[in-house]
Amino acid sequence: MNLNHVIDQVARDKGIDREILVETLEAAILTAAKRTFGGSREIEAEYNEDKGEVELYQIITVVDPEDVENPFREISSSEASGWGVDAEAGDELCFQIYYRVEDREKALEQDKSYGPILKIETARTTFGRIAAQTAKQVIIQRVREAERDMVFNEYKDRASELVTGIVRRFDKGNLIVDLDFGRTDAILPRREQTPRETYRPNDRIQAIIKEVRRSSREPQVVLSRADPQLLMKLFEAEVPEMYEGIVRIVACAREPGVRSKVAVYSRDSDVDPVGACVGMRGSRVQAVVQELRGEKIDIVLFQDDPARFVCNAISPAEVSKVLLDEANKTMELIVPDDQLSLAIGRGGQNVRLAAQLTGWNLDIISETRLRTMMDEARKSLLEYEGVIRDMIDTLFTLGYSKLEHIALAEPAELSQIPGFGLDNAERLIAAARDVLERPSDVDGQLSQAEVARRALQEIKGVGEKVAKRLYEAGYY
């Protein structure tokens, strides 16, 4: 049987290089030969392109008569001469092994020097069933390895790329996706799936390539529909201005399947980046929303000024005042009372996404709560000797709206305020710390911080740790 046609056909169907298939056949036949003839012999396999078959050769080294140790790999020079072979010690003799009876008999008629290989009984007639099965397994394994290497090399540089595939089957909650019409299987793990999305076999699916790994069992290409990169790639596909480089996405925050925020920027002052992403009558953003199965998307304008950017990110809520703490990268957003719930969002979702989008820690406080806090702080601090109302109001104006802000401030920091001085700064800081640590007037035993935390803890579903975090974040 001429194997050239088989090799060419498999190379076309599998997309595997022809040389790899030839090496695979040689390795398979060599493995079968060693299983049949024994591992003590030195055997080589070589593919004959003209005949279209794999030929086997045994290597025998010529040595001095007294140096023969392995009769399967060595022959004495005198014995070689007896068979009509002109060889000296150190020469290597290569004899072809014919594993078909007719080929062996034909070779014996044409070449009498074939005697040495017969003498050591390596010229068997055919491979046994076990040897043939071993060769088959080697071929299957090598072809699979070649396919895996081909997939890895094709996709290793395509991370974060948007791809489209067909859902084939389910595997323990994971989706197996066909990317190249049966040539490449990818996996969409359960952790990378969007909540509330369901698929059936043969459904079309879009995802990004999360990673490409070397694996002998599982699919090598890992997909994701929960990564923020998917949202960015979908916008890039829908918005021509992004493809042209005029509009770009600066940041993206996402809670898969629920809500996302995207910050966009335009290099051309004549192009509105938000309008370009929304499209005529919302056509572009709706296409993305439809692909994400109804996920809500807020598109906000990116600005270099952190305060303005945060105000845009917290939309649709309106912000009346912003207090920055650049050292701790924290902002306090003062909002009207009727905007408080809108700014925080359901379950804190809006402020959480805004914080992820901007990279700032955000505290939301209502105007009424801020005034109450300031009145309480003013009343408590005025009880201390040397503390006057103007000093406290000056601190409030500069953003020190909480006792915690004053207590954590450095004396050198406050002493730089006109009219304060180091003594007044130290006096105010000590007073603020004393107020926070002393027992509250409410129960005569607990500090104000502890009373606030216990009040928060009384809310259904709020535990001690959550109450403490809410208090420290300003939600009291």
Short mmCIF file of C-alpha atoms in Angstrom, two decimals, residues 209-418:
data_model
loop_
_atom_site.label_atom_id
_atom_site.label_comp_id
_atom_site.label_asym_id
_atom_site.label_seq_id
_atom_site.Cartn_x
_atom_site.Cartn_y
_atom_site.Cartn_z
CA ILE A 209 -10.25 34.37 24.58
CA LYS A 210 -9.30 34.45 28.26
CA GLU A 211 -6.19 32.30 28.01
CA VAL A 212 -4.55 29.60 25.90
CA ARG A 213 -2.91 26.77 27.81
CA ARG A 214 -1.15 23.53 27.01
CA SER A 215 -3.34 20.61 28.02
CA SER A 216 -3.45 16.96 27.04
CA ARG A 217 -7.06 16.34 28.04
CA GLU A 218 -9.15 19.49 28.31
CA PRO A 219 -9.63 22.08 25.53
CA GLN A 220 -6.71 24.48 25.38
CA VAL A 221 -8.61 27.67 24.53
CA VAL A 222 -10.45 29.15 27.54
CA LEU A 223 -13.26 31.61 26.78
CA SER A 224 -15.01 34.20 28.93
CA ARG A 225 -18.27 36.13 28.80
CA ALA A 226 -17.86 37.66 32.26
CA ASP A 227 -14.65 39.59 31.63
CA PRO A 228 -14.94 43.39 31.09
CA GLN A 229 -12.83 42.93 27.96
CA LEU A 230 -15.86 41.36 26.27
CA LEU A 231 -17.85 44.57 26.71
CA MET A 232 -14.99 46.64 25.30
CA LYS A 233 -14.56 44.37 22.28
CA LEU A 234 -18.28 44.45 21.53
CA PHE A 235 -18.25 48.26 21.52
CA GLU A 236 -15.19 48.28 19.28
CA ALA A 237 -17.07 46.07 16.83
CA GLU A 238 -20.17 48.32 16.86
CA VAL A 239 -18.61 51.80 16.92
CA PRO A 240 -16.66 52.80 13.76
CA GLU A 241 -15.05 55.73 15.59
CA MET A 242 -13.30 53.24 17.88
CA TYR A 243 -12.00 51.27 14.91
CA GLU A 244 -10.63 54.50 13.45
CA GLY A 245 -8.98 55.40 16.75
CA ILE A 246 -10.96 58.59 17.35
CA VAL A 247 -12.91 57.28 20.35
CA ARG A 248 -11.38 54.92 22.88
CA ILE A 249 -12.51 53.17 26.03
CA VAL A 250 -10.41 54.31 28.99
CA ALA A 251 -11.87 52.08 31.70
CA CYS A 252 -14.62 49.54 32.20
CA ALA A 253 -16.31 48.13 35.30
CA ARG A 254 -18.76 45.29 35.11
CA GLU A 255 -21.03 43.04 37.13
CA PRO A 256 -21.78 40.40 34.48
CA GLY A 257 -25.39 40.08 33.49
CA VAL A 258 -26.55 42.97 35.68
CA ARG A 259 -24.90 46.32 35.04
CA SER A 260 -21.74 47.87 33.60
CA LYS A 261 -20.09 51.26 33.38
CA VAL A 262 -17.84 52.34 30.52
CA ALA A 263 -15.67 55.47 30.47
CA VAL A 264 -14.97 56.82 26.97
CA TYR A 265 -12.76 59.58 25.59
CA SER A 266 -12.50 61.31 22.20
CA ARG A 267 -9.31 62.57 20.58
CA ASP A 268 -11.34 64.83 18.31
CA SER A 269 -13.14 67.70 20.06
CA ASP A 270 -15.83 67.62 17.34
CA VAL A 271 -16.77 64.01 18.13
CA ASP A 272 -18.93 63.29 21.18
CA PRO A 273 -17.62 59.97 22.55
CA VAL A 274 -20.78 59.20 24.51
CA GLY A 275 -23.01 59.93 21.52
CA ALA A 276 -20.80 57.85 19.24
CA CYS A 277 -21.18 54.84 21.55
CA VAL A 278 -24.92 55.31 22.00
CA GLY A 279 -25.57 55.69 18.28
CA MET A 280 -28.64 56.94 16.45
CA ARG A 281 -31.63 56.32 18.72
CA GLY A 282 -29.45 54.09 20.83
CA SER A 283 -28.86 51.57 18.03
CA ARG A 284 -25.21 50.86 18.84
CA VAL A 285 -25.51 50.46 22.58
CA GLN A 286 -28.68 48.41 22.14
CA ALA A 287 -26.80 45.97 19.91
CA VAL A 288 -24.29 45.45 22.72
CA VAL A 289 -27.06 45.17 25.32
CA GLN A 290 -28.81 42.56 23.20
CA GLU A 291 -25.63 40.50 22.86
CA LEU A 292 -25.19 40.65 26.66
CA ARG A 293 -28.79 39.50 27.18
CA GLY A 294 -30.18 42.75 28.62
CA GLU A 295 -27.25 43.87 30.77
CA LYS A 296 -27.63 47.58 31.64
CA ILE A 297 -24.78 49.76 30.40
CA ASP A 298 -23.88 53.28 31.59
CA ILE A 299 -21.60 55.21 29.22
CA VAL A 300 -19.81 58.09 30.94
CA LEU A 301 -17.34 60.72 29.77
CA PHE A 302 -13.77 60.33 30.98
CA GLN A 303 -12.11 63.49 32.31
CA ASP A 304 -8.61 64.15 33.60
CA ASP A 305 -9.99 65.89 36.68
CA PRO A 306 -10.63 63.04 39.17
CA ALA A 307 -13.53 64.85 40.87
CA ARG A 308 -15.35 65.49 37.60
CA PHE A 309 -14.68 61.95 36.44
CA VAL A 310 -16.12 60.52 39.67
CA CYS A 311 -19.19 62.75 39.34
CA ASN A 312 -19.71 61.41 35.83
CA ALA A 313 -19.18 57.83 37.00
CA ILE A 314 -21.75 58.08 39.82
CA SER A 315 -24.45 59.14 37.35
CA PRO A 316 -27.42 59.15 37.10
CA ALA A 317 -27.14 60.56 40.64
CA GLU A 318 -26.23 64.23 41.07
CA VAL A 319 -23.38 65.30 43.36
CA SER A 320 -23.48 68.62 45.20
CA LYS A 321 -20.00 68.51 46.78
CA VAL A 322 -16.81 66.44 46.54
CA LEU A 323 -14.16 66.09 49.26
CA LEU A 324 -10.83 64.57 48.13
CA ASP A 325 -8.21 62.76 50.13
CA GLU A 326 -5.44 62.19 47.59
CA ALA A 327 -3.12 60.55 50.11
CA ASN A 328 -5.60 57.71 50.69
CA LYS A 329 -7.15 58.03 47.21
CA THR A 330 -10.56 58.52 48.78
CA MET A 331 -13.45 60.81 47.86
CA GLU A 332 -16.51 61.76 49.87
CA LEU A 333 -19.47 62.58 47.68
CA ILE A 334 -22.12 64.81 49.24
CA VAL A 335 -25.45 64.27 47.51
CA PRO A 336 -28.96 65.68 48.02
CA ASP A 337 -31.19 63.59 50.24
CA ASP A 338 -33.38 62.50 47.34
CA GLN A 339 -30.29 61.33 45.39
CA LEU A 340 -28.78 59.17 48.13
CA SER A 341 -30.43 55.87 47.19
CA LEU A 342 -29.81 56.54 43.49
CA ALA A 343 -26.13 57.22 44.12
CA ILE A 344 -25.64 54.09 46.19
CA GLY A 345 -27.76 51.88 43.94
CA ARG A 346 -29.40 48.58 44.71
CA GLY A 347 -27.13 46.70 47.07
CA GLY A 348 -24.47 49.40 46.63
CA GLN A 349 -24.08 48.47 42.97
CA ASN A 350 -23.84 51.98 41.51
CA VAL A 351 -21.19 53.26 43.89
CA ARG A 352 -19.31 49.95 43.69
CA LEU A 353 -19.08 50.12 39.89
CA ALA A 354 -18.14 53.80 40.02
CA ALA A 355 -15.31 53.00 42.43
CA GLN A 356 -14.04 50.20 40.16
CA LEU A 357 -14.27 52.46 37.11
CA THR A 358 -12.39 55.40 38.61
CA GLY A 359 -10.01 53.59 40.94
CA TRP A 360 -11.02 55.79 43.91
CA ASN A 361 -12.55 54.73 47.22
CA LEU A 362 -15.92 56.46 47.37
CA ASP A 363 -18.04 57.41 50.38
CA ILE A 364 -21.61 58.64 49.82
CA ILE A 365 -23.14 61.00 52.40
CA SER A 366 -26.44 62.87 52.21
CA GLU A 367 -26.55 66.63 52.83
CA THR A 368 -28.78 66.21 55.88
CA ARG A 369 -26.49 63.59 57.38
CA LEU A 370 -23.46 65.80 56.74
CA ARG A 371 -25.08 68.75 58.50
CA THR A 372 -26.02 66.52 61.43
CA MET A 373 -22.48 65.19 61.69
CA MET A 374 -21.04 68.68 61.55
CA ASP A 375 -23.44 69.98 64.20
CA GLU A 376 -22.62 67.08 66.52
CA ALA A 377 -18.89 67.50 65.95
CA ARG A 378 -19.10 71.27 66.52
CA LYS A 379 -21.08 70.83 69.73
CA SER A 380 -18.65 68.24 71.09
CA LEU A 381 -15.49 70.18 70.21
CA LEU A 382 -16.74 73.50 71.65
CA GLU A 383 -16.78 71.91 75.08
CA TYR A 384 -12.97 71.97 75.13
CA GLU A 385 -11.04 75.00 76.30
CA GLY A 386 -9.30 76.96 73.56
CA VAL A 387 -11.51 75.61 70.76
CA ILE A 388 -13.64 78.28 69.10
CA ARG A 389 -16.41 78.07 66.51
CA ASP A 390 -14.47 79.82 63.73
CA MET A 391 -11.69 77.24 63.92
CA ILE A 392 -14.17 74.38 63.58
CA ASP A 393 -16.05 76.04 60.71
CA THR A 394 -12.76 76.62 58.91
CA LEU A 395 -11.96 72.91 59.16
CA PHE A 396 -15.43 72.03 57.86
CA THR A 397 -14.92 74.36 54.90
CA LEU A 398 -11.61 72.68 54.08
CA GLY A 399 -13.21 69.23 54.05
CA TYR A 400 -12.62 68.04 57.61
CA SER A 401 -16.31 67.26 58.01
CA LYS A 402 -15.94 64.32 60.41
CA LEU A 403 -14.36 63.95 63.81
CA GLU A 404 -12.39 61.05 62.33
CA HIS A 405 -10.84 63.40 59.74
CA ILE A 406 -9.67 65.78 62.44
CA ALA A 407 -8.48 63.00 64.76
CA LEU A 408 -6.37 61.39 62.03
CA ALA A 409 -4.85 64.65 60.80
CA GLU A 410 -1.21 65.55 61.51
CA PRO A 411 -0.52 68.64 63.67
CA ALA A 412 1.87 69.99 61.05
CA GLU A 413 -0.89 69.66 58.47
CA LEU A 414 -3.45 71.70 60.43
CA SER A 415 -0.88 74.23 61.63
CA GLN A 416 -0.47 75.44 58.04
CA ILE A 417 -4.06 76.76 58.05
CA PRO A 418 -3.96 80.56 58.50
#
